[in-house]
Amino acid sequence: MVNIGCVIKTPGNTKNNKTGSWRTFKPILDKESCIDCDNCILFCPDSCINKQHDIDYDYCKGCGICAYECPSDSIEMIQEESD
Amino acid sequence: MVKEVMTSNKAVAEAVRLAKPQVIPVYPITPQTTISEYLAQYVADEKIDAKYVKVESEHSAISAAVGASGAGVRVFTATSSQGLMLMHEILYAAAGMRTPFVLADANRAISAPLNIWNDQQDSIAQKDAGWLQIYVEDAQEALDTTLMAYKVSENPDILLPSMVCLDGFILTHTVEPVEIPDQESVDAFLPPYVPEHAYLDPKDPMSIGNFADPEYYMEARHDMDVAMNNALDVIQKTCDEFAEIFGRQYGLVEGYKTEDAEIIYVAMGSLCSSIRVIVDELRAKGEKVGLLKIRSYRPFPVDAINEVVKNCSKLAVVDKNFAIGMGGALFGDMKLKIDKEIYGFITGLGGRDITPEALNEIYEITKNGPENDVTWIGLKEE
């Protein structure tokens, strides 16, 4: 699973590290009330929101900055449920 | 074969010359300094085709060693005492990154109080770093062990760095006749290092020294445990191969007059020479006593130890180090892994002489049954 000494021979394999598993609160975006200002896209530190305002939950760590910056309160942070 | 009279530091330097490292980052510190001086001279005289890296501290010396080893070349460095303390952080990194280079440690006490004399506290303090640790008894063993250390560390089943531990001053600054192997035989025994897991190559790019999150970290550490256990077999096989070529046989441990011994001293390094003399004297008086010399402290050779001590009734472990409040490190490991009646003795800290009287006292106390499991020997009482 791990190379000897944790050597990495495949460039870009950080994407295999699904940091979304760190999340405690999950952002849910309501496209109905969204005013398309794109603040969430600009402020997301992990570039997890695309132009269609879909959230990439593989890498979203649930920091909540998108919800804080949303002027139309279209993003709600809900607690993750345990598996 | 050439035989010369030299210090153990010179013997280590000779071994390094024969091993042909390509990078030597080293920072001087008593009593290791002459190793770095001999190597600087050899590089200047073109006896070694290596880059001698002058650094500003031991932390930098070992960092450069890890970098060079990661680039895929054979590397040597050396230090002592406070220098090894300053290397502490990178010792763990070197083992974790599986960079198989060799470090010679001239064993010296640790401050405070400041003390430049011999005990083994410095390398003992690094026993859990993931390095192989071999303690040598004399100059010839220092040379031979340095050569063997490369072969063991570079084995693909090991890939952990090795620390060759030699007693400061007692070995580093006293002279003995040493047989220097010829280059051809050493080349046959120790071919050039061929890196497999980590090296700089634009055709096969890789990243070393990476981040491992909780998904990966435990497996990486467990791999090191597997490698350390593999080293038991590889060290023995390397010793056997060395004996075939050079005629000197070493092992993980050595038993001296242990077959019918009732009490066995257990020790590491140059102290074993003193104990051999005491064993002979006690034997002449009819005492059934022997010596177990631990060469390989990491990996800890439980089976090899059990084979030597199987017939004895008591073990007297003589430590030149001390875990405050606990006893010696070798004593602790023996108590943990060996099922025998074991007593610990603290001796020789900070260069206090370990006299024949002290060694006889250890025998008498062990024979009569000590009051405590750990006894200090040679302690002055007001």
PDB file of N, CA and C in Angstrom, chain B residues 205-278:
ATOM      1  N   PRO B 205      11.142  10.274 -12.070  1.00  0.00           N
ATOM      2  CA  PRO B 205      10.996  11.251 -10.986  1.00  0.00           C
ATOM      3  C   PRO B 205      10.222  10.684  -9.802  1.00  0.00           C
ATOM      4  N   MET B 206      10.632  11.088  -8.630  1.00  0.00           N
ATOM      5  CA  MET B 206       9.909  10.652  -7.423  1.00  0.00           C
ATOM      6  C   MET B 206      10.083  11.703  -6.339  1.00  0.00           C
ATOM      7  N   SER B 207       9.183  11.640  -5.392  1.00  0.00           N
ATOM      8  CA  SER B 207       9.215  12.570  -4.270  1.00  0.00           C
ATOM      9  C   SER B 207       9.512  11.771  -3.008  1.00  0.00           C
ATOM     10  N   ILE B 208      10.524  12.191  -2.254  1.00  0.00           N
ATOM     11  CA  ILE B 208      10.824  11.474  -1.005  1.00  0.00           C
ATOM     12  C   ILE B 208      10.674  12.431   0.180  1.00  0.00           C
ATOM     13  N   GLY B 209      10.488  11.871   1.357  1.00  0.00           N
ATOM     14  CA  GLY B 209      10.265  12.683   2.550  1.00  0.00           C
ATOM     15  C   GLY B 209       8.869  13.257   2.566  1.00  0.00           C
ATOM     16  N   ASN B 210       7.900  12.441   2.177  1.00  0.00           N
ATOM     17  CA  ASN B 210       6.547  12.948   2.005  1.00  0.00           C
ATOM     18  C   ASN B 210       5.720  12.960   3.279  1.00  0.00           C
ATOM     19  N   PHE B 211       4.578  13.574   3.117  1.00  0.00           N
ATOM     20  CA  PHE B 211       3.557  13.664   4.148  1.00  0.00           C
ATOM     21  C   PHE B 211       2.758  12.350   4.138  1.00  0.00           C
ATOM     22  N   ALA B 212       2.453  11.825   5.312  1.00  0.00           N
ATOM     23  CA  ALA B 212       1.569  10.655   5.375  1.00  0.00           C
ATOM     24  C   ALA B 212       0.497  10.917   6.423  1.00  0.00           C
ATOM     25  N   ASP B 213      -0.733  10.942   5.989  1.00  0.00           N
ATOM     26  CA  ASP B 213      -1.831  11.210   6.918  1.00  0.00           C
ATOM     27  C   ASP B 213      -2.184   9.932   7.684  1.00  0.00           C
ATOM     28  N   PRO B 214      -3.176   9.991   8.560  1.00  0.00           N
ATOM     29  CA  PRO B 214      -3.490   8.792   9.375  1.00  0.00           C
ATOM     30  C   PRO B 214      -3.796   7.542   8.561  1.00  0.00           C
ATOM     31  N   GLU B 215      -4.140   7.700   7.278  1.00  0.00           N
ATOM     32  CA  GLU B 215      -4.411   6.541   6.417  1.00  0.00           C
ATOM     33  C   GLU B 215      -3.150   5.718   6.167  1.00  0.00           C
ATOM     34  N   TYR B 216      -1.975   6.362   6.205  1.00  0.00           N
ATOM     35  CA  TYR B 216      -0.745   5.698   5.750  1.00  0.00           C
ATOM     36  C   TYR B 216       0.345   5.566   6.809  1.00  0.00           C
ATOM     37  N   TYR B 217       0.314   6.445   7.822  1.00  0.00           N
ATOM     38  CA  TYR B 217       1.465   6.553   8.729  1.00  0.00           C
ATOM     39  C   TYR B 217       1.793   5.245   9.447  1.00  0.00           C
ATOM     40  N   MET B 218       0.776   4.578   9.975  1.00  0.00           N
ATOM     41  CA  MET B 218       1.048   3.371  10.767  1.00  0.00           C
ATOM     42  C   MET B 218       1.719   2.287   9.935  1.00  0.00           C
ATOM     43  N   GLU B 219       1.292   2.142   8.673  1.00  0.00           N
ATOM     44  CA  GLU B 219       1.895   1.119   7.814  1.00  0.00           C
ATOM     45  C   GLU B 219       3.370   1.438   7.547  1.00  0.00           C
ATOM     46  N   ALA B 220       3.655   2.736   7.358  1.00  0.00           N
ATOM     47  CA  ALA B 220       5.049   3.133   7.118  1.00  0.00           C
ATOM     48  C   ALA B 220       5.917   2.788   8.323  1.00  0.00           C
ATOM     49  N   ARG B 221       5.393   3.029   9.527  1.00  0.00           N
ATOM     50  CA  ARG B 221       6.159   2.711  10.740  1.00  0.00           C
ATOM     51  C   ARG B 221       6.273   1.189  10.916  1.00  0.00           C
ATOM     52  N   HIS B 222       5.201   0.472  10.602  1.00  0.00           N
ATOM     53  CA  HIS B 222       5.240  -0.986  10.733  1.00  0.00           C
ATOM     54  C   HIS B 222       6.261  -1.587   9.779  1.00  0.00           C
ATOM     55  N   ASP B 223       6.362  -1.003   8.560  1.00  0.00           N
ATOM     56  CA  ASP B 223       7.368  -1.471   7.603  1.00  0.00           C
ATOM     57  C   ASP B 223       8.770  -1.414   8.213  1.00  0.00           C
ATOM     58  N   MET B 224       9.014  -0.370   9.007  1.00  0.00           N
ATOM     59  CA  MET B 224      10.340  -0.225   9.618  1.00  0.00           C
ATOM     60  C   MET B 224      10.583  -1.328  10.641  1.00  0.00           C
ATOM     61  N   ASP B 225       9.539  -1.716  11.348  1.00  0.00           N
ATOM     62  CA  ASP B 225       9.659  -2.796  12.320  1.00  0.00           C
ATOM     63  C   ASP B 225       9.993  -4.112  11.606  1.00  0.00           C
ATOM     64  N   VAL B 226       9.333  -4.338  10.469  1.00  0.00           N
ATOM     65  CA  VAL B 226       9.617  -5.544   9.681  1.00  0.00           C
ATOM     66  C   VAL B 226      11.079  -5.526   9.227  1.00  0.00           C
ATOM     67  N   ALA B 227      11.513  -4.363   8.726  1.00  0.00           N
ATOM     68  CA  ALA B 227      12.897  -4.244   8.250  1.00  0.00           C
ATOM     69  C   ALA B 227      13.893  -4.490   9.380  1.00  0.00           C
ATOM     70  N   MET B 228      13.592  -3.931  10.567  1.00  0.00           N
ATOM     71  CA  MET B 228      14.495  -4.104  11.709  1.00  0.00           C
ATOM     72  C   MET B 228      14.598  -5.587  12.078  1.00  0.00           C
ATOM     73  N   ASN B 229      13.471  -6.282  12.046  1.00  0.00           N
ATOM     74  CA  ASN B 229      13.507  -7.717  12.356  1.00  0.00           C
ATOM     75  C   ASN B 229      14.218  -8.505  11.267  1.00  0.00           C
ATOM     76  N   ASN B 230      14.040  -8.080   9.998  1.00  0.00           N
ATOM     77  CA  ASN B 230      14.782  -8.725   8.907  1.00  0.00           C
ATOM     78  C   ASN B 230      16.285  -8.616   9.133  1.00  0.00           C
ATOM     79  N   ALA B 231      16.693  -7.520   9.764  1.00  0.00           N
ATOM     80  CA  ALA B 231      18.129  -7.245   9.925  1.00  0.00           C
ATOM     81  C   ALA B 231      18.830  -8.310  10.763  1.00  0.00           C
ATOM     82  N   LEU B 232      18.094  -8.987  11.648  1.00  0.00           N
ATOM     83  CA  LEU B 232      18.726 -10.034  12.471  1.00  0.00           C
ATOM     84  C   LEU B 232      19.391 -11.074  11.581  1.00  0.00           C
ATOM     85  N   ASP B 233      18.635 -11.555  10.608  1.00  0.00           N
ATOM     86  CA  ASP B 233      19.138 -12.575   9.700  1.00  0.00           C
ATOM     87  C   ASP B 233      20.225 -12.006   8.775  1.00  0.00           C
ATOM     88  N   VAL B 234      19.986 -10.800   8.285  1.00  0.00           N
ATOM     89  CA  VAL B 234      20.926 -10.197   7.321  1.00  0.00           C
ATOM     90  C   VAL B 234      22.266  -9.886   7.997  1.00  0.00           C
ATOM     91  N   ILE B 235      22.230  -9.432   9.244  1.00  0.00           N
ATOM     92  CA  ILE B 235      23.489  -9.142   9.955  1.00  0.00           C
ATOM     93  C   ILE B 235      24.301 -10.428  10.102  1.00  0.00           C
ATOM     94  N   GLN B 236      23.628 -11.511  10.527  1.00  0.00           N
ATOM     95  CA  GLN B 236      24.348 -12.777  10.715  1.00  0.00           C
ATOM     96  C   GLN B 236      24.940 -13.269   9.400  1.00  0.00           C
ATOM     97  N   LYS B 237      24.139 -13.210   8.325  1.00  0.00           N
ATOM     98  CA  LYS B 237      24.633 -13.670   7.022  1.00  0.00           C
ATOM     99  C   LYS B 237      25.791 -12.801   6.534  1.00  0.00           C
ATOM    100  N   THR B 238      25.685 -11.495   6.796  1.00  0.00           N
ATOM    101  CA  THR B 238      26.760 -10.580   6.383  1.00  0.00           C
ATOM    102  C   THR B 238      28.039 -10.877   7.166  1.00  0.00           C
ATOM    103  N   CYS B 239      27.888 -11.172   8.456  1.00  0.00           N
ATOM    104  CA  CYS B 239      29.049 -11.549   9.277  1.00  0.00           C
ATOM    105  C   CYS B 239      29.697 -12.821   8.734  1.00  0.00           C
ATOM    106  N   ASP B 240      28.872 -13.785   8.342  1.00  0.00           N
ATOM    107  CA  ASP B 240      29.397 -15.049   7.823  1.00  0.00           C
ATOM    108  C   ASP B 240      30.137 -14.830   6.498  1.00  0.00           C
ATOM    109  N   GLU B 241      29.547 -13.990   5.633  1.00  0.00           N
ATOM    110  CA  GLU B 241      30.188 -13.697   4.349  1.00  0.00           C
ATOM    111  C   GLU B 241      31.511 -12.960   4.563  1.00  0.00           C
ATOM    112  N   PHE B 242      31.495 -12.045   5.538  1.00  0.00           N
ATOM    113  CA  PHE B 242      32.708 -11.299   5.874  1.00  0.00           C
ATOM    114  C   PHE B 242      33.808 -12.250   6.342  1.00  0.00           C
ATOM    115  N   ALA B 243      33.406 -13.225   7.166  1.00  0.00           N
ATOM    116  CA  ALA B 243      34.377 -14.187   7.702  1.00  0.00           C
ATOM    117  C   ALA B 243      35.010 -15.020   6.580  1.00  0.00           C
ATOM    118  N   GLU B 244      34.185 -15.356   5.585  1.00  0.00           N
ATOM    119  CA  GLU B 244      34.712 -16.157   4.470  1.00  0.00           C
ATOM    120  C   GLU B 244      35.795 -15.410   3.707  1.00  0.00           C
ATOM    121  N   ILE B 245      35.605 -14.118   3.538  1.00  0.00           N
ATOM    122  CA  ILE B 245      36.565 -13.330   2.758  1.00  0.00           C
ATOM    123  C   ILE B 245      37.743 -12.870   3.617  1.00  0.00           C
ATOM    124  N   PHE B 246      37.455 -12.394   4.844  1.00  0.00           N
ATOM    125  CA  PHE B 246      38.494 -11.733   5.642  1.00  0.00           C
ATOM    126  C   PHE B 246      38.971 -12.559   6.839  1.00  0.00           C
ATOM    127  N   GLY B 247      38.290 -13.666   7.136  1.00  0.00           N
ATOM    128  CA  GLY B 247      38.773 -14.572   8.172  1.00  0.00           C
ATOM    129  C   GLY B 247      38.459 -14.164   9.598  1.00  0.00           C
ATOM    130  N   ARG B 248      37.678 -13.114   9.782  1.00  0.00           N
ATOM    131  CA  ARG B 248      37.305 -12.718  11.149  1.00  0.00           C
ATOM    132  C   ARG B 248      35.793 -12.891  11.303  1.00  0.00           C
ATOM    133  N   GLN B 249      35.402 -13.721  12.276  1.00  0.00           N
ATOM    134  CA  GLN B 249      33.986 -14.054  12.439  1.00  0.00           C
ATOM    135  C   GLN B 249      33.343 -13.198  13.521  1.00  0.00           C
ATOM    136  N   TYR B 250      32.273 -12.532  13.159  1.00  0.00           N
ATOM    137  CA  TYR B 250      31.463 -11.786  14.127  1.00  0.00           C
ATOM    138  C   TYR B 250      30.047 -12.349  14.100  1.00  0.00           C
ATOM    139  N   GLY B 251      29.209 -11.866  15.029  1.00  0.00           N
ATOM    140  CA  GLY B 251      27.812 -12.290  15.051  1.00  0.00           C
ATOM    141  C   GLY B 251      26.958 -11.219  15.694  1.00  0.00           C
ATOM    142  N   LEU B 252      25.697 -11.559  15.948  1.00  0.00           N
ATOM    143  CA  LEU B 252      24.808 -10.611  16.630  1.00  0.00           C
ATOM    144  C   LEU B 252      25.257 -10.423  18.075  1.00  0.00           C
ATOM    145  N   VAL B 253      25.686 -11.541  18.669  1.00  0.00           N
ATOM    146  CA  VAL B 253      26.211 -11.531  20.034  1.00  0.00           C
ATOM    147  C   VAL B 253      27.439 -12.439  20.044  1.00  0.00           C
ATOM    148  N   GLU B 254      28.170 -12.425  21.162  1.00  0.00           N
ATOM    149  CA  GLU B 254      29.258 -13.377  21.333  1.00  0.00           C
ATOM    150  C   GLU B 254      29.227 -13.884  22.766  1.00  0.00           C
ATOM    151  N   GLY B 255      29.292 -15.189  22.919  1.00  0.00           N
ATOM    152  CA  GLY B 255      29.377 -15.765  24.253  1.00  0.00           C
ATOM    153  C   GLY B 255      30.823 -16.109  24.553  1.00  0.00           C
ATOM    154  N   TYR B 256      31.287 -15.761  25.771  1.00  0.00           N
ATOM    155  CA  TYR B 256      32.658 -16.090  26.177  1.00  0.00           C
ATOM    156  C   TYR B 256      32.589 -16.949  27.440  1.00  0.00           C
ATOM    157  N   LYS B 257      32.992 -18.185  27.309  1.00  0.00           N
ATOM    158  CA  LYS B 257      32.985 -19.140  28.429  1.00  0.00           C
ATOM    159  C   LYS B 257      31.598 -19.244  29.089  1.00  0.00           C
ATOM    160  N   THR B 258      30.584 -19.319  28.256  1.00  0.00           N
ATOM    161  CA  THR B 258      29.211 -19.313  28.772  1.00  0.00           C
ATOM    162  C   THR B 258      28.590 -20.705  28.867  1.00  0.00           C
ATOM    163  N   GLU B 259      29.223 -21.708  28.246  1.00  0.00           N
ATOM    164  CA  GLU B 259      28.571 -23.022  28.121  1.00  0.00           C
ATOM    165  C   GLU B 259      28.103 -23.570  29.465  1.00  0.00           C
ATOM    166  N   ASP B 260      29.006 -23.542  30.470  1.00  0.00           N
ATOM    167  CA  ASP B 260      28.652 -24.117  31.781  1.00  0.00           C
ATOM    168  C   ASP B 260      28.527 -23.028  32.846  1.00  0.00           C
ATOM    169  N   ALA B 261      28.423 -21.753  32.389  1.00  0.00           N
ATOM    170  CA  ALA B 261      28.419 -20.646  33.357  1.00  0.00           C
ATOM    171  C   ALA B 261      27.106 -20.586  34.126  1.00  0.00           C
ATOM    172  N   GLU B 262      27.233 -20.295  35.438  1.00  0.00           N
ATOM    173  CA  GLU B 262      26.028 -20.100  36.249  1.00  0.00           C
ATOM    174  C   GLU B 262      25.632 -18.636  36.276  1.00  0.00           C
ATOM    175  N   ILE B 263      26.662 -17.775  36.245  1.00  0.00           N
ATOM    176  CA  ILE B 263      26.412 -16.330  36.197  1.00  0.00           C
ATOM    177  C   ILE B 263      27.081 -15.780  34.940  1.00  0.00           C
ATOM    178  N   ILE B 264      26.347 -14.973  34.205  1.00  0.00           N
ATOM    179  CA  ILE B 264      26.894 -14.390  32.976  1.00  0.00           C
ATOM    180  C   ILE B 264      26.788 -12.871  33.033  1.00  0.00           C
ATOM    181  N   TYR B 265      27.940 -12.217  32.825  1.00  0.00           N
ATOM    182  CA  TYR B 265      27.933 -10.761  32.642  1.00  0.00           C
ATOM    183  C   TYR B 265      27.343 -10.465  31.264  1.00  0.00           C
ATOM    184  N   VAL B 266      26.609  -9.370  31.148  1.00  0.00           N
ATOM    185  CA  VAL B 266      26.109  -8.917  29.850  1.00  0.00           C
ATOM    186  C   VAL B 266      26.579  -7.479  29.668  1.00  0.00           C
ATOM    187  N   ALA B 267      27.268  -7.204  28.537  1.00  0.00           N
ATOM    188  CA  ALA B 267      27.807  -5.858  28.332  1.00  0.00           C
ATOM    189  C   ALA B 267      27.948  -5.565  26.849  1.00  0.00           C
ATOM    190  N   MET B 268      28.249  -4.291  26.548  1.00  0.00           N
ATOM    191  CA  MET B 268      28.436  -3.862  25.160  1.00  0.00           C
ATOM    192  C   MET B 268      29.711  -3.020  25.058  1.00  0.00           C
ATOM    193  N   GLY B 269      30.408  -3.170  23.942  1.00  0.00           N
ATOM    194  CA  GLY B 269      31.537  -2.301  23.649  1.00  0.00           C
ATOM    195  C   GLY B 269      32.832  -2.729  24.315  1.00  0.00           C
ATOM    196  N   SER B 270      33.725  -1.755  24.534  1.00  0.00           N
ATOM    197  CA  SER B 270      35.086  -2.038  24.990  1.00  0.00           C
ATOM    198  C   SER B 270      35.120  -2.658  26.379  1.00  0.00           C
ATOM    199  N   LEU B 271      34.070  -2.421  27.171  1.00  0.00           N
ATOM    200  CA  LEU B 271      34.001  -3.001  28.512  1.00  0.00           C
ATOM    201  C   LEU B 271      34.124  -4.527  28.470  1.00  0.00           C
ATOM    202  N   CYS B 272      33.698  -5.124  27.350  1.00  0.00           N
ATOM    203  CA  CYS B 272      33.763  -6.585  27.228  1.00  0.00           C
ATOM    204  C   CYS B 272      35.195  -7.094  27.365  1.00  0.00           C
ATOM    205  N   SER B 273      36.173  -6.311  26.900  1.00  0.00           N
ATOM    206  CA  SER B 273      37.574  -6.734  27.026  1.00  0.00           C
ATOM    207  C   SER B 273      37.972  -6.833  28.487  1.00  0.00           C
ATOM    208  N   SER B 274      37.554  -5.862  29.295  1.00  0.00           N
ATOM    209  CA  SER B 274      37.856  -5.899  30.731  1.00  0.00           C
ATOM    210  C   SER B 274      37.187  -7.099  31.380  1.00  0.00           C
ATOM    211  N   ILE B 275      35.936  -7.342  30.999  1.00  0.00           N
ATOM    212  CA  ILE B 275      35.191  -8.435  31.635  1.00  0.00           C
ATOM    213  C   ILE B 275      35.808  -9.794  31.281  1.00  0.00           C
ATOM    214  N   ARG B 276      36.329  -9.930  30.042  1.00  0.00           N
ATOM    215  CA  ARG B 276      36.991 -11.195  29.671  1.00  0.00           C
ATOM    216  C   ARG B 276      38.107 -11.532  30.666  1.00  0.00           C
ATOM    217  N   VAL B 277      38.887 -10.499  31.053  1.00  0.00           N
ATOM    218  CA  VAL B 277      39.998 -10.700  31.986  1.00  0.00           C
ATOM    219  C   VAL B 277      39.467 -11.167  33.336  1.00  0.00           C
ATOM    220  N   ILE B 278      38.404 -10.503  33.791  1.00  0.00           N
ATOM    221  CA  ILE B 278      37.811 -10.861  35.094  1.00  0.00           C
ATOM    222  C   ILE B 278      37.224 -12.277  35.046  1.00  0.00           C
TER     223      ILE B 278
END
